[in-house]
Coordinates of C-alpha atoms and ligand atoms in Angstrom, one line a residue:
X373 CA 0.0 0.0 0.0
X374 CA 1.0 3.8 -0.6
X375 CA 1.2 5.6 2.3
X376 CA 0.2 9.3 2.3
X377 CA 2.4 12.3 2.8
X378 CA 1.6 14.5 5.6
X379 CA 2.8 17.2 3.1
X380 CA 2.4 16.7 -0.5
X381 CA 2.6 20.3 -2.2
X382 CA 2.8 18.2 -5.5
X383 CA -0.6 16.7 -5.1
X384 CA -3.2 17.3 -7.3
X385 CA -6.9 17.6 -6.0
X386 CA -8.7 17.4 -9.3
X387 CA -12.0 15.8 -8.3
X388 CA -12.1 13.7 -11.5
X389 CA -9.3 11.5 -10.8
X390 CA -9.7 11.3 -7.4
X391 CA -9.6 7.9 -6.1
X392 CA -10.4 6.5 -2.5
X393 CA -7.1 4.5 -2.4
X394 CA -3.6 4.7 -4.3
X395 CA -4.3 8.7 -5.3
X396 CA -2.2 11.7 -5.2
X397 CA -3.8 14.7 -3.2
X398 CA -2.4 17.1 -1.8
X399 CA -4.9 16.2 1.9
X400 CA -6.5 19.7 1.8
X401 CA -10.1 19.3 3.3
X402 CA -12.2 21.1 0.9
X403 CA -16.1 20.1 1.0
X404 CA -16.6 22.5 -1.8
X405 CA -14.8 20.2 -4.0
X406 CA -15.7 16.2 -3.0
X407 CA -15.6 13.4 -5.3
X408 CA -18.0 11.3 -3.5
X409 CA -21.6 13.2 -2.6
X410 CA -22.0 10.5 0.5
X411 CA -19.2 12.3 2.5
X412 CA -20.5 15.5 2.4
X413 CA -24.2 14.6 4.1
X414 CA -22.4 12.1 5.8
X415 CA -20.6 14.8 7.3
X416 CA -23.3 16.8 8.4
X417 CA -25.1 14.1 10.0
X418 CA -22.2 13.2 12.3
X419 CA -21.4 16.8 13.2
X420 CA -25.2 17.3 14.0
X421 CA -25.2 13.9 16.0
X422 CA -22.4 15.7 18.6
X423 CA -23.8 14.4 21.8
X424 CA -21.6 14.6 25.5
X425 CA -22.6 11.7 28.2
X426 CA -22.9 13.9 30.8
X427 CA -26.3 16.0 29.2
X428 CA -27.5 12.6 29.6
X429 CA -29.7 12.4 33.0
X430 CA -31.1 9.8 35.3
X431 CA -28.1 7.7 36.1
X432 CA -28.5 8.1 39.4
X433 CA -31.8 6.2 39.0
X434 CA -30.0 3.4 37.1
X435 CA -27.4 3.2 40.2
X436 CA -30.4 2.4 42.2
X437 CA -32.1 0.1 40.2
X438 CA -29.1 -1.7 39.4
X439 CA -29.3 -2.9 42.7
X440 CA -32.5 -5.4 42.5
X441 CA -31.4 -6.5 39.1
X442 CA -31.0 -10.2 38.8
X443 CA -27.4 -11.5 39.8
X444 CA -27.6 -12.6 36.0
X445 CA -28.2 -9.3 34.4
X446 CA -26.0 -7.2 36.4
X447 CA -23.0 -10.1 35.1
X448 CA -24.1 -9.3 31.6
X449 CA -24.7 -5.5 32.0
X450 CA -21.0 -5.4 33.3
X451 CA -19.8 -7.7 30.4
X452 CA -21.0 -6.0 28.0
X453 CA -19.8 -2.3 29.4
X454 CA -16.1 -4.0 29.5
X455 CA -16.5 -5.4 25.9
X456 CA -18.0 -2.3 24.7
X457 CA -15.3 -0.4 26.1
X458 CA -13.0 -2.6 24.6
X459 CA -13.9 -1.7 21.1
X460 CA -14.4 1.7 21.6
X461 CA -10.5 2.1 22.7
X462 CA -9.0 -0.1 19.6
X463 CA -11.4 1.9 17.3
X464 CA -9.8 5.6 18.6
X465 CA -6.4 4.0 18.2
X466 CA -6.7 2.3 14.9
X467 CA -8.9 4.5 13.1
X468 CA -5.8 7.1 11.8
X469 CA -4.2 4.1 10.5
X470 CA -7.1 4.0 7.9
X471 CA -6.6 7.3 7.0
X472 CA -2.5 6.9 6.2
X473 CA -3.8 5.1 3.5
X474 CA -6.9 7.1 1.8
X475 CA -6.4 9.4 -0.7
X476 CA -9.8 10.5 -0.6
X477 CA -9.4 14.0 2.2
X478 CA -13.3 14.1 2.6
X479 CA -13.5 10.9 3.8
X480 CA -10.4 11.3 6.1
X481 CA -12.3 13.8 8.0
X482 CA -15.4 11.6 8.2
X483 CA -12.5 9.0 10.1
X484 CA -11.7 11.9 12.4
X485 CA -15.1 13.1 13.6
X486 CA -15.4 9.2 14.1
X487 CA -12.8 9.1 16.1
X488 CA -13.7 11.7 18.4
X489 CA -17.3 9.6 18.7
X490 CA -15.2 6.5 19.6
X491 CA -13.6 8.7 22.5
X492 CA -17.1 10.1 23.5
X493 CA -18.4 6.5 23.4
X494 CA -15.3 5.6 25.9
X495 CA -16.2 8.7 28.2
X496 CA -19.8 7.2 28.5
X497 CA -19.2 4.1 29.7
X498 CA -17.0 5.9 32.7
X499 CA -20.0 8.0 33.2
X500 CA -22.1 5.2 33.4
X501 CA -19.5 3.1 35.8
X502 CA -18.5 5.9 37.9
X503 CA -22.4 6.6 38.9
X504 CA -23.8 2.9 38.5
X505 CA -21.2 0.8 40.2
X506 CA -19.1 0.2 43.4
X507 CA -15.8 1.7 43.0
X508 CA -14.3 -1.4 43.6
X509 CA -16.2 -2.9 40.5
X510 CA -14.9 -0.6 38.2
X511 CA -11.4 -1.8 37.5
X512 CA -12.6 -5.8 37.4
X513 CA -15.0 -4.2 34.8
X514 CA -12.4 -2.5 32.8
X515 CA -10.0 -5.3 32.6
X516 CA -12.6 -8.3 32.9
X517 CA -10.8 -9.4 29.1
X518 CA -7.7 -10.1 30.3
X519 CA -9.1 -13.0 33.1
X520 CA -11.8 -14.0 30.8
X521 CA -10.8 -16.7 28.1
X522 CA -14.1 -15.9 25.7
X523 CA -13.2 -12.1 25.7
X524 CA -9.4 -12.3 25.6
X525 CA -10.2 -14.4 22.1
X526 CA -12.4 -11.9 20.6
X527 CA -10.3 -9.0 21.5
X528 CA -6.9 -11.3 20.5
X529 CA -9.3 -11.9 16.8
X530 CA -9.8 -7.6 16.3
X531 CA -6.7 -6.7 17.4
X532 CA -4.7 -9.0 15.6
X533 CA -6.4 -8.1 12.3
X534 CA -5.6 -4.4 12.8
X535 CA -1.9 -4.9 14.2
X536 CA -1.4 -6.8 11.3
X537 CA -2.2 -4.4 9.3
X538 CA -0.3 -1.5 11.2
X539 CA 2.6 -4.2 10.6
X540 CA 2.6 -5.1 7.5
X541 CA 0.3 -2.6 5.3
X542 CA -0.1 -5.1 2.2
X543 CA -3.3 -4.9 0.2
X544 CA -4.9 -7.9 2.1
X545 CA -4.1 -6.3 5.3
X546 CA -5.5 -3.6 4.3
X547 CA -9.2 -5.0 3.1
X548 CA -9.2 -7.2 6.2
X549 CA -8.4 -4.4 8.5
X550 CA -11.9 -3.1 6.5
X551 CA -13.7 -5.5 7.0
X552 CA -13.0 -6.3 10.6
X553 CA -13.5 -2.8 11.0
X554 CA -17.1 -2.7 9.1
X555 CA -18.2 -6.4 11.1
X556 CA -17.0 -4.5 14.8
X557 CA -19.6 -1.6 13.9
X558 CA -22.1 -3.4 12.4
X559 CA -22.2 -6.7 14.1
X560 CA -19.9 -7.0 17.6
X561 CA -21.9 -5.3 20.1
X562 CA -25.3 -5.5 18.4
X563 CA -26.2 -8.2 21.2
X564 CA -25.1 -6.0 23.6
X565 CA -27.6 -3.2 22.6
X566 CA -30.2 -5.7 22.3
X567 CA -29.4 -6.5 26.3
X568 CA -29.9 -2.6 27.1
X569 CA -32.8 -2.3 24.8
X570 CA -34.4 -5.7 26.4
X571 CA -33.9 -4.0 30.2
X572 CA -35.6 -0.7 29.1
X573 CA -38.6 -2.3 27.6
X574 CA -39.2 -3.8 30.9
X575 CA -38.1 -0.1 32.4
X576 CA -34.7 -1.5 34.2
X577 CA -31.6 0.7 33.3
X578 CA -33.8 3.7 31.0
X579 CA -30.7 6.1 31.6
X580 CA -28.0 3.6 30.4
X581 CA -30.3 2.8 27.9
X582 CA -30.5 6.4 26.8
X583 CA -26.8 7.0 26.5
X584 CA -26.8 3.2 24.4
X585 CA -29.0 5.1 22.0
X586 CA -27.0 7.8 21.2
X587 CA -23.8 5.9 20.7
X588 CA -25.9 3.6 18.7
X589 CA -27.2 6.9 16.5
X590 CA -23.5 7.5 16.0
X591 CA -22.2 3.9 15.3
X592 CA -25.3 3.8 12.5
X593 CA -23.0 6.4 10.6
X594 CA -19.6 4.3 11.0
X595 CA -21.5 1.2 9.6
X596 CA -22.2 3.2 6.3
X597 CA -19.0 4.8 6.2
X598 CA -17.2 1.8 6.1
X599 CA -19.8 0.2 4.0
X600 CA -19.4 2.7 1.6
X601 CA -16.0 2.7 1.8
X602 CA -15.7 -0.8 0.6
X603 CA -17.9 -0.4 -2.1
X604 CA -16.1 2.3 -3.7
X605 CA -13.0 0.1 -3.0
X606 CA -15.2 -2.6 -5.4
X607 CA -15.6 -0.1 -7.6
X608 CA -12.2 1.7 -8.1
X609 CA -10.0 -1.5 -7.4
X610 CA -12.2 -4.5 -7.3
X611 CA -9.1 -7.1 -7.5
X612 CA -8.9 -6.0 -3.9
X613 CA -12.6 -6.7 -3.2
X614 CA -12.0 -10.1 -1.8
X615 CA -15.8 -11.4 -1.6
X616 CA -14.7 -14.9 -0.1
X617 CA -12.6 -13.4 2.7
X618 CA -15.3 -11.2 3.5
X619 CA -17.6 -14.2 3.8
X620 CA -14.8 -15.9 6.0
X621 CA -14.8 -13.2 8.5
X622 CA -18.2 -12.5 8.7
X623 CA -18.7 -16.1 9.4
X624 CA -16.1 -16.1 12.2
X625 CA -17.7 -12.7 13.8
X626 CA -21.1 -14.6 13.8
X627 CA -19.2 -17.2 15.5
X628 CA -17.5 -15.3 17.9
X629 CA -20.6 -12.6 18.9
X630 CA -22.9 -16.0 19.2
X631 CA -20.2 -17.7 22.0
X632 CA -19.5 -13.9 23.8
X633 CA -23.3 -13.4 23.8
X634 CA -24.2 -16.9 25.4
X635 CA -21.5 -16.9 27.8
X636 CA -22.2 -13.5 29.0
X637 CA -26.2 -13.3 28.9
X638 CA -26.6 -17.0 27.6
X639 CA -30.4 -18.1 28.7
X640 CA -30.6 -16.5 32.7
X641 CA -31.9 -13.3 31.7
X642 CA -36.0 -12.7 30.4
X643 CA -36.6 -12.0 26.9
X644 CA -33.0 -13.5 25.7
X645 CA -32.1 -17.1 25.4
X646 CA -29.5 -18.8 23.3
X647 CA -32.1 -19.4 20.6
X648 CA -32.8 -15.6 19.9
X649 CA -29.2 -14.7 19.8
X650 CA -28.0 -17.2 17.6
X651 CA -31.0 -16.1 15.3
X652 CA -30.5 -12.1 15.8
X653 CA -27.0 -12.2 15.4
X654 CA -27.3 -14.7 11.6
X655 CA -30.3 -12.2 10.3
X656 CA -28.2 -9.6 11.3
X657 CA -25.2 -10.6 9.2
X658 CA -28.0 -11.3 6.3
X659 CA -28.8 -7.5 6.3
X660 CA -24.9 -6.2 6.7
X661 CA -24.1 -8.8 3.2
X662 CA -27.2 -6.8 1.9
X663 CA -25.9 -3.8 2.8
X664 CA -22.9 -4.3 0.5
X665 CA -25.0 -5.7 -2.1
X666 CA -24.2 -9.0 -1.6
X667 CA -25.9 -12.6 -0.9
X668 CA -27.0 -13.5 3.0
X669 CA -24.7 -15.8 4.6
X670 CA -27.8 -17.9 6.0
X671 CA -30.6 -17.2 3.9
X672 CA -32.8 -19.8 6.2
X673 CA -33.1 -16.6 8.4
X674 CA -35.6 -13.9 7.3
X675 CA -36.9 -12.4 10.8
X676 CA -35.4 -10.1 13.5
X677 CA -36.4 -12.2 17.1
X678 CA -35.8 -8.6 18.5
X679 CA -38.0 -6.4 16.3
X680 CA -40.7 -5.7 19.4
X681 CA -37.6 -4.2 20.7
X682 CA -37.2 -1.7 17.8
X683 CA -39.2 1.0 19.3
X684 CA -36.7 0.9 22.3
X685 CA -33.8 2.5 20.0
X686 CA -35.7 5.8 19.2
X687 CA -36.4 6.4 22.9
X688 CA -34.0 9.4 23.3
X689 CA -36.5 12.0 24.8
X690 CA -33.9 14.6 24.4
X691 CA -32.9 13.5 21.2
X692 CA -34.8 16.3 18.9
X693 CA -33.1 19.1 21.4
X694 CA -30.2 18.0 22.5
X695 CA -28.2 21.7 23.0
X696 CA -31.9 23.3 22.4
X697 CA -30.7 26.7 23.2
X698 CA -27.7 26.6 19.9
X699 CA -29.8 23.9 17.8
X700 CA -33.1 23.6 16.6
X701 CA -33.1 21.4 13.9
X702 CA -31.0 18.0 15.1
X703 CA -30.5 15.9 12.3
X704 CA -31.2 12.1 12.6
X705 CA -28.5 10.0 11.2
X706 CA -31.7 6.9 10.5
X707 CA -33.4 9.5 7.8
X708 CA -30.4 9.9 6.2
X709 CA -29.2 6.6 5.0
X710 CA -31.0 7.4 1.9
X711 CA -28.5 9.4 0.6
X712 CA -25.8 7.2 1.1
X713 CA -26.8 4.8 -0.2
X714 CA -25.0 3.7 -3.7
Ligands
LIG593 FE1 -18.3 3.4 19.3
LIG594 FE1 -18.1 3.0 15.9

């Protein structure tokens, strides 16, 4: 792979021969000048989606009612905080790496704003720990992968993919750094939102639930960024587009999320059990394929076990006015995907 120069005074930022990868620009962010349309509403939406934990209220109720949850669903609500937290870190890290590599500058600065989310997301779930659970909690919570065989293997599987790449920055690296990327947004923690979204439609945890929502608003945009990114990588340089690899890995996530998800929730907690999981988490990966155009990986699944919970992502009663005093018209990143689409 080419690696971009931080300065490049011999770069030439004609829009026509722009290309995502392998270009030549000089990195000037001009969104007067893009090549691809999707980055520029993309960028709006995840400006307008700025969002700080600590505007988010009722914690203190959560820290309460945390207390006569079930021994089973406070071990999962902890488990998933650590995992969560876990990806939220590598994604800060690794994103620049990414950008090193795109010649495209409007979509580097879509990498950046989601890098600041990533940090936000990290700052939430210290919110939420610092108000929710014993002091002495927190730390076990923070570094519950390094004890726990099931976690330390899904974080070893991420990490490696991405370290690999930082290592040795080949083409293959590269697209499976992608794609690990695009499976962590789209399908890693999607069991773990379904937890949060199962507690607050039996009104346990509404505040944690809240803040789920507006990481989730955020992570909607770095699915489609990444999604689009490997499409235009398809379209620009499909001998890179490596449709069986992509197969491989989503097969492996599935995998991965199914074992994680059962050993941390598994069939203790109402309104989860094994069964749903492993059926979420396979229709799931059937709409991220579609996403990218492509075939479902178990087409015997056509039905979302969760979608009674569906209403519980839109339940963000300070969504429409989050800063109302500096904005009155908040953007939602879910009436948008429209225009990203390609
Ligand atoms: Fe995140
Ligand atoms: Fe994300």
């Amino acid at each position: 792979m080419q690696r971009n120069r931080i300065f490049n005074p011999d770069g030439n930022d004609a829009v026509a021969g722009r290309t995502i990868i392998r270009g030549n620009t000089t990195g000037l962010f001009n969104l007067n000048a893009v090549k691809y349309p999707w980055a520029r509403s993309m960028y709006q939406v995840m400006v307008g989606n700025f969002w700080v934990p600590e505007k988010v209220g009722g914690l203190g109720d959560d820290a309460t009612m945390y207390r006569n949850l079930a021994p089973a669903e406070q071990r999962a609500y902890k488990g998933i905080i650590s995992f969560l937290t876990f990806l939220d870190s590598i994604q800060t890290v690794n994103l620049p790496h990414f950008s090193d590599y795109i010649t495209s500058p409007e979509v580097n600065l879509l990498l950046s704003i989601q890098s600041f989310q990533e940090a936000i997301h990290s700052q939430s779930y210290t919110t939420i720990l610092e108000t929710v659970v014993d002091a002495r909690e927190r730390e076990d919570i923070y570094y519950f992968w390094r004890d726990d065989q099931v976690l330390m293997e899904r974080n070893r599987y991420i990490g490696s993919i991405y370290q690999d790449f930082q290592d040795r920055p080949t083409d293959e690296n590269f697209f499976r750094a992608l794609v690990g990327n695009y499976l962590l947004e789209s399908l890693y923690f999607y069991n773990g939102f379904a937890f949060f979204d199962n507690l607050a439609y039996s009104s346990k945890m509404t505040a944690t639930s809240r803040m789920i929502n507006y990481i989730r608003r955020d992570e909607l945009t770095h699915v489609a960024l990444f999604a689009n990114i490997m499409k235009e990588i398809r379209r620009e340089f499909p001998a890179m587009f490596d449709a069986g690899t992509l197969a491989e890995m989503l097969r492996t996530a599935v995998e991965q999320e199914v074992a994680w998800s059962d050993h941390i929730i598994g069939d203790g907690v109402p309104g989860i059990t094994k069964a749903t999981t492993g059926l979420y988490t396979r229709w799931l990966a059937n709409t991220r394929m579609e996403t990218l155009h492509l075939p479902p990986l178990f087409p015997e699944v056509v039905s979302n076990p969760y979608k009674h919970l569906e209403s519980m992502a839109d339940n963000n009663s300070e969504k429409t006015n989050f800063f109302e005093s500096t904005v009155t018209n908040y953007t939602q990143s879910s009436s948008m995907n429209g225009s990203w689409d390609f």
